[in-house]
Structure formats: C-alpha cells, structure tokens
C-alpha atoms as a PDB file:
ATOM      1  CA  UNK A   1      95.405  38.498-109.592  1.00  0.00           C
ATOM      2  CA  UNK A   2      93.885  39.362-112.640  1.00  0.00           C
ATOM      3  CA  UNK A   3      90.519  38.804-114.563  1.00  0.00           C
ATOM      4  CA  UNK A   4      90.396  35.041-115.830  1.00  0.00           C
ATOM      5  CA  UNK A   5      88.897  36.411-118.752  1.00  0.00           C
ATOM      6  CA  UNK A   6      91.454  38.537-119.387  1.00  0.00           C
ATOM      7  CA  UNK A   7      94.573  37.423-121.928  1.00  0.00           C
ATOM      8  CA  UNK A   8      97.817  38.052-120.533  1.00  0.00           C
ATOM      9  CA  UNK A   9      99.868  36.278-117.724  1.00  0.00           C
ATOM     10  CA  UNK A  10      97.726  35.725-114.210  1.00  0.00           C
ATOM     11  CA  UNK A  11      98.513  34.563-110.736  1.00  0.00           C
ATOM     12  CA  UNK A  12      96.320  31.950-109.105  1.00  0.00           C
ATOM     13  CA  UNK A  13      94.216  32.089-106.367  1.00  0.00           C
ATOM     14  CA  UNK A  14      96.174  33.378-103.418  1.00  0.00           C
ATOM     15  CA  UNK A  15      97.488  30.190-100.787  1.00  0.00           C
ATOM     16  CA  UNK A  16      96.895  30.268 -97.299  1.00  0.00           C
ATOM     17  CA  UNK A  17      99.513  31.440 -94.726  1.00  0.00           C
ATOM     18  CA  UNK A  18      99.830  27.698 -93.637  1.00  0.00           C
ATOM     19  CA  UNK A  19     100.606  26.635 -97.289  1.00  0.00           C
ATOM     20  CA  UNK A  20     104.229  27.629 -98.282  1.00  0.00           C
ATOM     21  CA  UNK A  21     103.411  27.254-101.861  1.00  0.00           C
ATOM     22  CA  UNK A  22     104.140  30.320-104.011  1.00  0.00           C
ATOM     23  CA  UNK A  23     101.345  31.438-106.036  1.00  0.00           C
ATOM     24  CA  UNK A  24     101.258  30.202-109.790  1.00  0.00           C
ATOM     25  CA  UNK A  25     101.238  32.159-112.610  1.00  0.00           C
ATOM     26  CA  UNK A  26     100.134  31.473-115.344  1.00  0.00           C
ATOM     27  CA  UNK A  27     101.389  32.633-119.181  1.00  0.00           C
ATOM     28  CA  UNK A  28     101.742  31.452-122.871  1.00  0.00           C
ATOM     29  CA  UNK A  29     104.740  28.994-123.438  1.00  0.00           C
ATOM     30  CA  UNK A  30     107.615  30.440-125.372  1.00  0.00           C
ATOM     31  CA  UNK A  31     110.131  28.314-127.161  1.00  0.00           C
ATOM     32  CA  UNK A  32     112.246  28.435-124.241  1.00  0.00           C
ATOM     33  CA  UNK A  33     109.907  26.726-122.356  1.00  0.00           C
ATOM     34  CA  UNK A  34     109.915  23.570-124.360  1.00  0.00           C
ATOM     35  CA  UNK A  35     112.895  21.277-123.185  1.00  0.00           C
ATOM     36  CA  UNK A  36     110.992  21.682-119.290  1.00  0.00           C
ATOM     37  CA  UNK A  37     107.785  21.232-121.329  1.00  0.00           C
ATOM     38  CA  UNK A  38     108.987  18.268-122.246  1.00  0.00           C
ATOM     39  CA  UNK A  39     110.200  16.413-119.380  1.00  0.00           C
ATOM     40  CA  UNK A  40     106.468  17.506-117.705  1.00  0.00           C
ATOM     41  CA  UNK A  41     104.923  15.272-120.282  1.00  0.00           C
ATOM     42  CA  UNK A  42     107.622  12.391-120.244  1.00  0.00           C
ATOM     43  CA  UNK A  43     106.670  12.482-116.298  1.00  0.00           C
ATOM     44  CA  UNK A  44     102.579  12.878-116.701  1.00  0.00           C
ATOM     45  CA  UNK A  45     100.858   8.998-116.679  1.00  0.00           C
ATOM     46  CA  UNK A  46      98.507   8.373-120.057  1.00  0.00           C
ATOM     47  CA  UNK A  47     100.503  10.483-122.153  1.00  0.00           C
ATOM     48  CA  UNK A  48     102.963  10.340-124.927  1.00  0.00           C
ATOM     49  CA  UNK A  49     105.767  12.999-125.060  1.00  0.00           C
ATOM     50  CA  UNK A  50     106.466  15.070-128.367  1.00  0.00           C
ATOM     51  CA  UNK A  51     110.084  15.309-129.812  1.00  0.00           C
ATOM     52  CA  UNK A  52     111.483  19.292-128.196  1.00  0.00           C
ATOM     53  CA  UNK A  53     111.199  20.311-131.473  1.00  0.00           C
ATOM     54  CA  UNK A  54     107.231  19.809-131.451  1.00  0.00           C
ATOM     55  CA  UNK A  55     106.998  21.762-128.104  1.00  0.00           C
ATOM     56  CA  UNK A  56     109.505  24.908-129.588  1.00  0.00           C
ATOM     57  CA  UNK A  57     107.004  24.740-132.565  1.00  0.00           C
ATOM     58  CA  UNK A  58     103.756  24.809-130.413  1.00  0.00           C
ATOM     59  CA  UNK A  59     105.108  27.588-128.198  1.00  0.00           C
ATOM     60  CA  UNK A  60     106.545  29.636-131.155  1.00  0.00           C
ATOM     61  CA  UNK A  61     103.638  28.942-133.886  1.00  0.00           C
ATOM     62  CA  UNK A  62     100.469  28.210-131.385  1.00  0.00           C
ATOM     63  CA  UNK A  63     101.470  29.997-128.572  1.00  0.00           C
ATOM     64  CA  UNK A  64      98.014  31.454-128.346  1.00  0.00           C
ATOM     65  CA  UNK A  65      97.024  28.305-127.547  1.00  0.00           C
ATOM     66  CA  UNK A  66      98.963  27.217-124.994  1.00  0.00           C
ATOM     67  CA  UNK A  67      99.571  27.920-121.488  1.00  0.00           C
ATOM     68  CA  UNK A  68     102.348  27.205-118.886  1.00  0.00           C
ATOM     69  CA  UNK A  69     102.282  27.055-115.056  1.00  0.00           C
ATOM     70  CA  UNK A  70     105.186  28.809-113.493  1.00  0.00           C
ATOM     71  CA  UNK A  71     106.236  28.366-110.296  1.00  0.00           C
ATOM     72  CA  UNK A  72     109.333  29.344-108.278  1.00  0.00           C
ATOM     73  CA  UNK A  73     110.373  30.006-111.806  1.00  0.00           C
ATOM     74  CA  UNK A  74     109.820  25.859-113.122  1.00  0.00           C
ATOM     75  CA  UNK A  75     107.040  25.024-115.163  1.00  0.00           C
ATOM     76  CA  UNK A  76     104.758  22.769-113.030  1.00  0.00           C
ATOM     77  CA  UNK A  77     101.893  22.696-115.286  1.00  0.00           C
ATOM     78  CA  UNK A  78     101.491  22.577-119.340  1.00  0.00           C
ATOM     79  CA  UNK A  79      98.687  23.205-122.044  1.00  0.00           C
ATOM     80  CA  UNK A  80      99.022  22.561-125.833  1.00  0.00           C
ATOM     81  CA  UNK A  81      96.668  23.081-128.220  1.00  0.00           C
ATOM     82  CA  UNK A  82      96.663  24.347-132.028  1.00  0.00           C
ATOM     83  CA  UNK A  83      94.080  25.648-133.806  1.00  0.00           C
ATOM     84  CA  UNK A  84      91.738  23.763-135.515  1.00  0.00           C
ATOM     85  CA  UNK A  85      89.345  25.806-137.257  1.00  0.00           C
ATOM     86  CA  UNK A  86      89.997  29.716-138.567  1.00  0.00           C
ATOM     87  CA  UNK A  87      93.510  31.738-138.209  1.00  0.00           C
ATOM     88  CA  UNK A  88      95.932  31.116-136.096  1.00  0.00           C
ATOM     89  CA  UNK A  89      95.975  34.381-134.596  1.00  0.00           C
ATOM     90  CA  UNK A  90      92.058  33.763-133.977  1.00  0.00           C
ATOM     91  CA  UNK A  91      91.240  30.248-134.177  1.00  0.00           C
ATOM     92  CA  UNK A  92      87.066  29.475-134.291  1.00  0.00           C
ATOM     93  CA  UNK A  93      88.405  25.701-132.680  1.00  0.00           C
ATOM     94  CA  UNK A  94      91.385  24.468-130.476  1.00  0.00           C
ATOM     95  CA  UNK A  95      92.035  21.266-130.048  1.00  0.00           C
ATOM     96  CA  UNK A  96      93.719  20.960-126.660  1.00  0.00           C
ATOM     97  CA  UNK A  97      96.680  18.166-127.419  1.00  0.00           C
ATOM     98  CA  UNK A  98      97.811  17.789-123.791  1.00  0.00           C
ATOM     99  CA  UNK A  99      97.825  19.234-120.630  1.00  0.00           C
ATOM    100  CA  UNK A 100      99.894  18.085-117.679  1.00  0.00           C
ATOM    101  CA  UNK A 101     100.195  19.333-114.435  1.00  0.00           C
ATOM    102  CA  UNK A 102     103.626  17.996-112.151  1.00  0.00           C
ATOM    103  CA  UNK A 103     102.257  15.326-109.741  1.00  0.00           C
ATOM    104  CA  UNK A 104     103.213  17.689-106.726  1.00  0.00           C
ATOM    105  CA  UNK A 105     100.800  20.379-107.917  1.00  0.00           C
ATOM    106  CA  UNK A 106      97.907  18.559-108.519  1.00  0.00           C
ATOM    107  CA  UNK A 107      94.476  19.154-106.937  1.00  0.00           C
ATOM    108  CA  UNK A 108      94.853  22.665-107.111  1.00  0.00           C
ATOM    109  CA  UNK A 109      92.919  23.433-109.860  1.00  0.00           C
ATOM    110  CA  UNK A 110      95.700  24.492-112.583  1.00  0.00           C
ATOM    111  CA  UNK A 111      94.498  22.813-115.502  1.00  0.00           C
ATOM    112  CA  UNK A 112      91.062  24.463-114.765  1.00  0.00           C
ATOM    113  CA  UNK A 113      93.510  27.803-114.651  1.00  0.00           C
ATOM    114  CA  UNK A 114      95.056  26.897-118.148  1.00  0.00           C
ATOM    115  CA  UNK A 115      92.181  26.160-119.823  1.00  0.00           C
ATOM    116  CA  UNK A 116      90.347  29.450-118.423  1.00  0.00           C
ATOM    117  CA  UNK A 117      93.015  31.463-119.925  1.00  0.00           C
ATOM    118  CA  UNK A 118      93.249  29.671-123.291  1.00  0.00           C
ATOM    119  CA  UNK A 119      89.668  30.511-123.354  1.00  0.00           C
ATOM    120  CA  UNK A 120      90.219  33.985-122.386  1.00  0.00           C
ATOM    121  CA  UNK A 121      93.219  34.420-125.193  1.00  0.00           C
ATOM    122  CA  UNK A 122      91.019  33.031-127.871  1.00  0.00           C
ATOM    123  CA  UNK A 123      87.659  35.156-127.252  1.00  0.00           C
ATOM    124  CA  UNK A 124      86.792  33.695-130.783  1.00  0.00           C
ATOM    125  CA  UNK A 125      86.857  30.424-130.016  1.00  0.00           C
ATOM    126  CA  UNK A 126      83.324  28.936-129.669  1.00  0.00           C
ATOM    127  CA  UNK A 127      84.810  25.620-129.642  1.00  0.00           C
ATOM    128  CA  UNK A 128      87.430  23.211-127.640  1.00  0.00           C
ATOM    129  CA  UNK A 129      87.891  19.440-128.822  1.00  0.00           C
ATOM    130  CA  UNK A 130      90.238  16.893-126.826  1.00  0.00           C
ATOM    131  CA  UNK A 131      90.703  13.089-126.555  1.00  0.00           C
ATOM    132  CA  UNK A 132      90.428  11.655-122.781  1.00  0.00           C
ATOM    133  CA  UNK A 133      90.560   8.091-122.174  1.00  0.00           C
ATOM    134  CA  UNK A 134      88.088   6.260-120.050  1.00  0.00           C
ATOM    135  CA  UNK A 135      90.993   5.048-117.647  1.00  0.00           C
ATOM    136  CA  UNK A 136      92.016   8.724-116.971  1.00  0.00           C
ATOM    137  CA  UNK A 137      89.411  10.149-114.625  1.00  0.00           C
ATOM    138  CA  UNK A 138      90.540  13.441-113.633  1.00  0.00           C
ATOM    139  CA  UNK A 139      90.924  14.727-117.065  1.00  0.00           C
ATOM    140  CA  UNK A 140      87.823  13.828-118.086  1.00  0.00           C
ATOM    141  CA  UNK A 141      86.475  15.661-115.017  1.00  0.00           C
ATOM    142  CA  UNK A 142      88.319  18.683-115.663  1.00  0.00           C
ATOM    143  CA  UNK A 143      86.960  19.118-119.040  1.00  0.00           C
ATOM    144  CA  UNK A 144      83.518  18.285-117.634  1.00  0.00           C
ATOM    145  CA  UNK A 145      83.614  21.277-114.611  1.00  0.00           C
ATOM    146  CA  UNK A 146      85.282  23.281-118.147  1.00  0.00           C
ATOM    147  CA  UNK A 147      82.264  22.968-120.215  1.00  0.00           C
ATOM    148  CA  UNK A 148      79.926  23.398-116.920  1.00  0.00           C
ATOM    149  CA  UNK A 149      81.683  26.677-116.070  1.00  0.00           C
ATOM    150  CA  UNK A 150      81.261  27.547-120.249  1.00  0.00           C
ATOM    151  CA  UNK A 151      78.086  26.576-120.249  1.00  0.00           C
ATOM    152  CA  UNK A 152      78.897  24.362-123.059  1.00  0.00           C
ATOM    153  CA  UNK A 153      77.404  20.826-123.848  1.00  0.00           C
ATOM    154  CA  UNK A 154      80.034  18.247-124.184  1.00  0.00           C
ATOM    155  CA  UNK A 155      79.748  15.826-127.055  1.00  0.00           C
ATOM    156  CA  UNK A 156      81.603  12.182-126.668  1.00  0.00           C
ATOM    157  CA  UNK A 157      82.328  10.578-129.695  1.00  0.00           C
ATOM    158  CA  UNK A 158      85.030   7.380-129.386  1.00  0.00           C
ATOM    159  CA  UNK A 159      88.245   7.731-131.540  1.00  0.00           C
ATOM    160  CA  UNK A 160      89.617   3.970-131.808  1.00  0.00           C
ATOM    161  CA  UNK A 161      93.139   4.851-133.912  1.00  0.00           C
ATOM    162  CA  UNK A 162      94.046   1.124-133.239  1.00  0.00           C
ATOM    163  CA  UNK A 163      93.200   0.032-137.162  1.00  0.00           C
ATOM    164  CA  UNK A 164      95.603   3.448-138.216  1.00  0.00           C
ATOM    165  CA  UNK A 165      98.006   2.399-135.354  1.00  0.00           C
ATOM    166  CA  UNK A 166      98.276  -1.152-135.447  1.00  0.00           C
ATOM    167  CA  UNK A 167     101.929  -1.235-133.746  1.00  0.00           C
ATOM    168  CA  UNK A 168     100.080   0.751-130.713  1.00  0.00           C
ATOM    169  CA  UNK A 169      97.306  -1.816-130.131  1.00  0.00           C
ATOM    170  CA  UNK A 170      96.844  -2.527-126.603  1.00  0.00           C
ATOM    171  CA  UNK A 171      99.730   0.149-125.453  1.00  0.00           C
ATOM    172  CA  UNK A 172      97.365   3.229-125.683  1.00  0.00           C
ATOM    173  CA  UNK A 173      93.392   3.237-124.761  1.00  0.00           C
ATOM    174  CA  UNK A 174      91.030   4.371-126.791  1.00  0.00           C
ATOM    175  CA  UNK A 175      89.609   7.677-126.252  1.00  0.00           C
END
C-alpha cells in the first residue's frame, strides 16, 4: 500500500480474511478505460452520463485529474475532473465533474481514496470545486470528511442552471 500522498497507482486498505473482496487499486483513467467509465455513470443515481468520447478525452487530456477504481481488473469506481485554474499538467483548481462508485462497492471509502490521490497528483492544487445536490447525501458527505481531512473550509454557493436549461427544469436538482 502506498503513501496517499504519493502520485502513482495505490492499493486500498487491506480487507479482512472474512471479506473475499480483493483489494482496490487505485490509478489515473486511460482512454481505454472510458467505454467501462461510461456504463459506471449510466448506472450511478443523480448523474448524467457523458458521450465515450468525453470520457476518452478526460482520461487522455485530464488524466491528472482523474482516478479509476480497479478491481478484479473492472473499474468499480470513477473520478473526473479537469482543471480549472493554471496548466494542465499543474492545475492551481480542479473541478471534480463526477465521481461514481458501482453500488456493490460502496461504503468502503473509495471516493475518499480517489479524491486523496487526485489531491496527491496535483500537489499544486490549493483548490477543489464540485456541484452536489441537496437530495444526494453521501456525496455531499464525502466532500465534507474531504475538506475536514484537508483542513479546508468548504464554501456553498447554489448553482440554479434551470433559466440556462430550461428543457431540464424539474429533471435535475439544483446544486
């Protein structure tokens, strides 16, 4: 297992004997990653999937700000984010687009894991930036323990796209 502050690909933390779940690892998303990407997201509640193109781009052109989940050789868990602020290479902000984790790994802490090692990939990032709803609880918890474990303040400010969106008005919540 290696240093969460450390970039490069990680295992989890170990499972007990009675668990007979393989350890995750976790690594940067490639372009090959992004058809399994893909069906993660069409599968996660409160989100809306990108075309595969978007997820070969992300992986390809952002990959420093991603992170995939492997285990038993599937991606169970996904992170997308693209750099906001500064280089690509060395972005000052990532916006974190959408994380997923498969419904039969939750609980386990892997979007905690993701986000650790997007943070450890990105030492000069001072800044993450995401858009939760209020009806999805557990990722606005995650991001919450995140910033605790940062020691970062979190700052809500509402994002109402309904007047940009008008055909999406009452399908998505605000966030």
């Amino acid at each position: 297992s290696r240093d969460p502050l450390r970039p490069g690909s990680r295992t989890g933390p170990p499972m007990s004997p009675a668990d007979q779940t393989p350890s995750p690892t976790v690594r940067q998303m490639s372009p090959g990653d992004a058809f399994a990407v893909r069906q993660l997201f069409q599968s996660t509640p409160f989100l809306v999937p990108n075309s595969l193109f978007a997820y070969h781009l992300f992986a390809g052109r952002y990959a420093s700000c991603t992170a995939a989940v492997i285990v038993d050789g599937q991606v169970v868990a996904a992170l997308v984010g693209l750099p906001v602020e500064g280089p690509v290479h060395a972005p000052a902000r990532i916006y974190v687009w959408q994380i997923a984790v498969d419904e039969n790994h939750r609980r386990r802490g892997l979007g905690s894991l993701m986000l650790d090692f997007v943070r450890a990939g990105n030492p000069r990032t001072s800044f993450f930036e995401t858009t939760v709803s209020s009806s999805n609880p557990a990722s606005r918890g995650m991001f919450e323990r995140f910033a605790a474990r940062c020691s970062a303040p979190i700052r809500q400010i509402p994002f109402d796209h309904s007047a940009d969106f008008p055909a999406e008005a009452g399908v998505h919540d605000r966030e």
